[in-house]
């Protein structure tokens, strides 16, 4: 893109694209249940469906962050090659996070929009006080802002402890869902038909795509 005078031609863009492939992986689980349990216990089917879906989504949460990319794992951002790094060193945690934000903006030419942290790491920031004991992130009587340097903080125990990830998730990441969470029930598994059991299974097929590694920065040692 370039400026143009009135009546002049627009600058032409050229894109050099390289074909890449990402393997769609499956995340799933199942639970055995007897025919009698499903028939006699009101809400049993709904309970099992909900728990299995919850378990699949929790596993997906972890894979998006720490999956190693080796089949059947998807590639999590912590293991994406060539993402930026920022060591805490002698800095305070907020200072180290801000330096990570700057790296994402300058080196990655991105606009970071989230900081992912383990709850134990966010706890240290939430409990920061001034020298006279005033809580910097708000009074204990209030929820307090789950934000740092203006960016929302995503707390999840799936994130590697002592490392935060700063990045532009909105523009340079993509979660490809080939098939959403699907729940199926069958009695054809093993000897389930003759023993009066059913298998309730939940699973999804997905992959992660990280289109610009430099847009993400791992802040270590926090």
CSV table of C-alpha atoms in Angstrom, one decimal:
chain,number,residue,atom,x,y,z
A,1,UNK,CA,0.0,0.0,0.0
A,2,UNK,CA,1.2,3.5,-0.8
A,3,UNK,CA,-0.1,7.0,-1.1
A,4,UNK,CA,-1.3,8.1,-4.6
A,5,UNK,CA,-2.1,11.4,-6.3
A,6,UNK,CA,-5.4,12.1,-7.8
A,7,UNK,CA,-5.8,10.2,-11.1
A,8,UNK,CA,-2.6,8.2,-10.5
A,9,UNK,CA,-2.6,4.4,-10.5
A,10,UNK,CA,-2.9,2.5,-7.2
A,11,UNK,CA,0.2,0.5,-6.1
A,12,UNK,CA,-0.1,-3.1,-6.8
A,13,UNK,CA,0.4,-5.7,-4.1
A,14,UNK,CA,2.1,-9.1,-4.6
A,15,UNK,CA,1.6,-12.0,-2.2
A,16,UNK,CA,4.2,-14.8,-2.0
A,17,UNK,CA,2.2,-17.8,-0.6
A,18,UNK,CA,3.6,-21.1,0.4
A,19,UNK,CA,1.2,-24.1,0.8
A,20,UNK,CA,1.3,-25.6,4.3
A,21,UNK,CA,-0.7,-28.5,5.8
A,22,UNK,CA,-1.9,-29.1,9.4
A,23,UNK,CA,-3.1,-32.4,10.5
A,24,UNK,CA,-6.7,-32.5,11.9
A,25,UNK,CA,-6.5,-34.4,15.2
A,26,UNK,CA,-9.3,-36.0,17.4
A,27,UNK,CA,-9.8,-35.3,21.1
A,28,UNK,CA,-12.3,-37.6,22.7
A,29,UNK,CA,-13.4,-39.8,25.6
A,30,UNK,CA,-16.1,-42.3,26.5
A,31,UNK,CA,-17.8,-43.7,29.6
A,32,UNK,CA,-19.6,-47.1,30.1
A,33,UNK,CA,-23.1,-47.0,31.6
A,34,UNK,CA,-25.6,-49.8,32.2
A,35,UNK,CA,-29.0,-49.8,30.5
A,36,UNK,CA,-30.6,-49.7,33.9
A,37,UNK,CA,-28.7,-46.6,35.0
A,38,UNK,CA,-29.9,-44.8,31.9
A,39,UNK,CA,-33.5,-46.0,32.3
A,40,UNK,CA,-33.9,-45.6,36.0
A,41,UNK,CA,-31.9,-42.5,36.9
A,42,UNK,CA,-33.6,-39.3,35.6
A,43,UNK,CA,-31.1,-37.0,34.1
A,44,UNK,CA,-28.3,-39.6,33.8
A,45,UNK,CA,-27.9,-39.2,30.1
A,46,UNK,CA,-27.9,-35.4,30.3
A,47,UNK,CA,-25.3,-35.5,33.1
A,48,UNK,CA,-23.0,-37.9,31.2
A,49,UNK,CA,-23.3,-35.8,28.0
A,50,UNK,CA,-22.4,-32.6,29.9
A,51,UNK,CA,-19.5,-34.1,31.7
A,52,UNK,CA,-18.0,-35.7,28.6
A,53,UNK,CA,-18.3,-32.5,26.6
A,54,UNK,CA,-16.7,-30.6,29.5
A,55,UNK,CA,-13.8,-33.0,29.6
A,56,UNK,CA,-13.2,-32.8,25.8
A,57,UNK,CA,-13.2,-29.0,26.0
A,58,UNK,CA,-10.8,-29.0,29.0
A,59,UNK,CA,-8.4,-31.2,27.1
A,60,UNK,CA,-8.7,-28.9,24.0
A,61,UNK,CA,-7.8,-25.9,26.3
A,62,UNK,CA,-4.6,-27.6,27.3
A,63,UNK,CA,-3.7,-28.7,23.8
A,64,UNK,CA,-4.1,-25.2,22.4
A,65,UNK,CA,-1.5,-24.0,24.9
A,66,UNK,CA,0.9,-26.9,25.4
A,67,UNK,CA,0.3,-29.5,22.8
A,68,UNK,CA,3.5,-30.6,21.2
A,69,UNK,CA,2.2,-31.0,17.6
A,70,UNK,CA,3.2,-34.6,17.4
A,71,UNK,CA,0.2,-36.7,16.2
A,72,UNK,CA,-2.3,-37.2,17.9
A,73,UNK,CA,-1.4,-33.9,19.7
A,74,UNK,CA,-2.2,-30.5,18.1
A,75,UNK,CA,0.4,-27.7,18.3
A,76,UNK,CA,0.1,-25.4,21.3
A,77,UNK,CA,1.4,-21.9,21.2
A,78,UNK,CA,4.0,-22.6,23.9
A,79,UNK,CA,5.6,-25.1,21.5
A,80,UNK,CA,5.2,-23.1,18.3
A,81,UNK,CA,8.7,-22.7,16.8
A,82,UNK,CA,10.1,-19.2,16.6
A,83,UNK,CA,7.8,-17.4,18.9
A,84,UNK,CA,9.4,-14.5,20.8
A,85,UNK,CA,10.9,-14.9,24.2
A,86,UNK,CA,11.3,-12.5,27.1
A,87,UNK,CA,13.0,-13.5,30.3
A,88,UNK,CA,11.9,-11.8,33.5
A,89,UNK,CA,15.5,-11.5,34.9
A,90,UNK,CA,15.7,-8.7,37.4
A,91,UNK,CA,12.5,-7.1,36.2
A,92,UNK,CA,9.2,-7.1,38.1
A,93,UNK,CA,6.6,-9.4,36.6
A,94,UNK,CA,4.5,-6.5,35.2
A,95,UNK,CA,7.7,-5.0,33.6
A,96,UNK,CA,8.6,-8.3,32.0
A,97,UNK,CA,5.1,-8.7,30.6
A,98,UNK,CA,5.2,-5.2,29.2
A,99,UNK,CA,8.5,-5.9,27.5
A,100,UNK,CA,6.8,-9.0,26.0
A,101,UNK,CA,4.0,-6.8,24.7
A,102,UNK,CA,6.5,-4.5,23.1
A,103,UNK,CA,8.3,-7.4,21.4
A,104,UNK,CA,4.9,-8.6,20.0
A,105,UNK,CA,4.2,-5.1,18.6
A,106,UNK,CA,7.7,-4.3,17.2
A,107,UNK,CA,9.2,-7.7,16.2
A,108,UNK,CA,5.8,-9.3,15.4
A,109,UNK,CA,4.2,-6.1,14.0
A,110,UNK,CA,1.1,-7.2,15.8
A,111,UNK,CA,-1.4,-5.8,18.3
A,112,UNK,CA,-1.4,-8.2,21.3
A,113,UNK,CA,-4.9,-8.6,22.7
A,114,UNK,CA,-4.5,-11.1,25.6
A,115,UNK,CA,-2.1,-12.4,28.2
A,116,UNK,CA,-2.4,-16.1,29.2
A,117,UNK,CA,-1.2,-17.0,32.7
A,118,UNK,CA,-1.4,-19.8,35.2
A,119,UNK,CA,-3.6,-18.8,38.2
A,120,UNK,CA,-0.6,-19.2,40.5
A,121,UNK,CA,1.3,-16.6,38.5
A,122,UNK,CA,-1.6,-14.2,38.3
A,123,UNK,CA,-2.0,-14.6,42.1
A,124,UNK,CA,1.4,-13.0,42.6
A,125,UNK,CA,0.4,-9.9,40.6
A,126,UNK,CA,-3.1,-9.7,42.1
A,127,UNK,CA,-1.5,-9.6,45.6
A,128,UNK,CA,1.0,-6.9,44.8
A,129,UNK,CA,0.9,-4.0,47.3
A,130,UNK,CA,2.5,-0.6,47.7
A,131,UNK,CA,5.0,-0.1,50.5
A,132,UNK,CA,2.2,1.0,52.8
A,133,UNK,CA,0.1,-2.1,52.1
A,134,UNK,CA,-2.4,-0.8,49.5
A,135,UNK,CA,-3.3,-3.5,46.9
A,136,UNK,CA,-2.3,-2.2,43.5
A,137,UNK,CA,-4.8,-4.4,41.6
A,138,UNK,CA,-7.7,-3.3,43.7
A,139,UNK,CA,-9.2,-3.9,47.1
A,140,UNK,CA,-9.7,-7.5,48.3
A,141,UNK,CA,-13.4,-6.6,48.7
A,142,UNK,CA,-13.7,-6.2,44.9
A,143,UNK,CA,-13.1,-8.6,42.0
A,144,UNK,CA,-10.3,-6.3,40.7
A,145,UNK,CA,-9.4,-5.8,37.1
A,146,UNK,CA,-8.2,-9.1,35.4
A,147,UNK,CA,-6.1,-6.9,33.1
A,148,UNK,CA,-2.4,-6.0,32.8
A,149,UNK,CA,-1.2,-3.1,30.7
A,150,UNK,CA,-4.7,-2.8,29.3
A,151,UNK,CA,-4.9,-6.4,28.1
A,152,UNK,CA,-7.3,-9.0,29.4
A,153,UNK,CA,-5.6,-11.8,31.5
A,154,UNK,CA,-6.8,-15.3,30.7
A,155,UNK,CA,-6.2,-17.5,33.7
A,156,UNK,CA,-6.0,-21.3,33.1
A,157,UNK,CA,-4.2,-24.1,34.8
A,158,UNK,CA,-3.5,-25.5,31.4
A,159,UNK,CA,-0.8,-22.8,30.9
A,160,UNK,CA,2.8,-23.7,31.9
A,161,UNK,CA,3.4,-22.3,35.3
A,162,UNK,CA,6.0,-19.5,35.6
A,163,UNK,CA,5.5,-18.6,31.9
A,164,UNK,CA,3.0,-16.2,30.4
A,165,UNK,CA,2.1,-15.9,26.7
A,166,UNK,CA,1.4,-12.5,25.2
A,167,UNK,CA,0.1,-12.3,21.7
A,168,UNK,CA,-2.2,-11.2,19.0
A,169,UNK,CA,-4.6,-14.2,19.1
A,170,UNK,CA,-7.3,-12.4,17.2
A,171,UNK,CA,-5.3,-11.8,14.0
A,172,UNK,CA,-2.6,-14.5,13.9
A,173,UNK,CA,-4.2,-17.7,15.3
A,174,UNK,CA,-7.0,-19.9,14.1
A,175,UNK,CA,-8.7,-22.9,15.7
A,176,UNK,CA,-10.0,-25.0,12.9
A,177,UNK,CA,-13.0,-27.1,14.0
A,178,UNK,CA,-13.6,-29.8,11.4
A,179,UNK,CA,-16.3,-31.4,13.6
A,180,UNK,CA,-17.6,-29.9,16.8
A,181,UNK,CA,-18.1,-31.9,20.0
A,182,UNK,CA,-20.4,-34.8,19.1
A,183,UNK,CA,-21.9,-37.2,21.6
A,184,UNK,CA,-22.8,-40.8,20.5
A,185,UNK,CA,-24.1,-43.8,22.3
A,186,UNK,CA,-23.9,-47.4,21.3
A,187,UNK,CA,-24.1,-50.9,22.8
A,188,UNK,CA,-22.0,-52.6,20.1
A,189,UNK,CA,-18.7,-52.1,22.0
A,190,UNK,CA,-17.0,-55.3,23.1
A,191,UNK,CA,-19.5,-57.4,25.1
A,192,UNK,CA,-21.8,-54.5,25.9
A,193,UNK,CA,-24.8,-55.8,24.0
A,194,UNK,CA,-24.9,-59.1,25.9
A,195,UNK,CA,-24.1,-57.5,29.3
A,196,UNK,CA,-26.6,-54.7,29.0
A,197,UNK,CA,-24.2,-51.8,28.8
A,198,UNK,CA,-23.8,-48.8,26.6
A,199,UNK,CA,-20.8,-46.6,25.7
A,200,UNK,CA,-21.3,-42.9,25.7
A,201,UNK,CA,-18.6,-41.2,23.6
A,202,UNK,CA,-17.8,-37.5,23.0
A,203,UNK,CA,-15.2,-36.2,20.6
A,204,UNK,CA,-14.2,-33.4,18.3
A,205,UNK,CA,-11.8,-33.0,15.4
A,206,UNK,CA,-9.7,-29.8,15.3
A,207,UNK,CA,-6.3,-28.2,14.6
A,208,UNK,CA,-4.5,-25.0,15.5
A,209,UNK,CA,-3.0,-22.6,13.0
A,210,UNK,CA,-0.5,-20.0,14.1
A,211,UNK,CA,0.1,-17.7,11.2
A,212,UNK,CA,2.8,-15.4,12.6
A,213,UNK,CA,5.0,-16.8,15.3
A,214,UNK,CA,6.6,-13.4,16.1
A,215,UNK,CA,3.2,-12.1,17.1
A,216,UNK,CA,3.5,-14.2,20.3
A,217,UNK,CA,6.0,-13.9,23.1
A,218,UNK,CA,6.6,-16.3,26.0
A,219,UNK,CA,7.5,-14.4,29.1
A,220,UNK,CA,9.5,-16.8,31.3
A,221,UNK,CA,10.6,-16.8,34.9
A,222,UNK,CA,7.6,-14.9,36.3
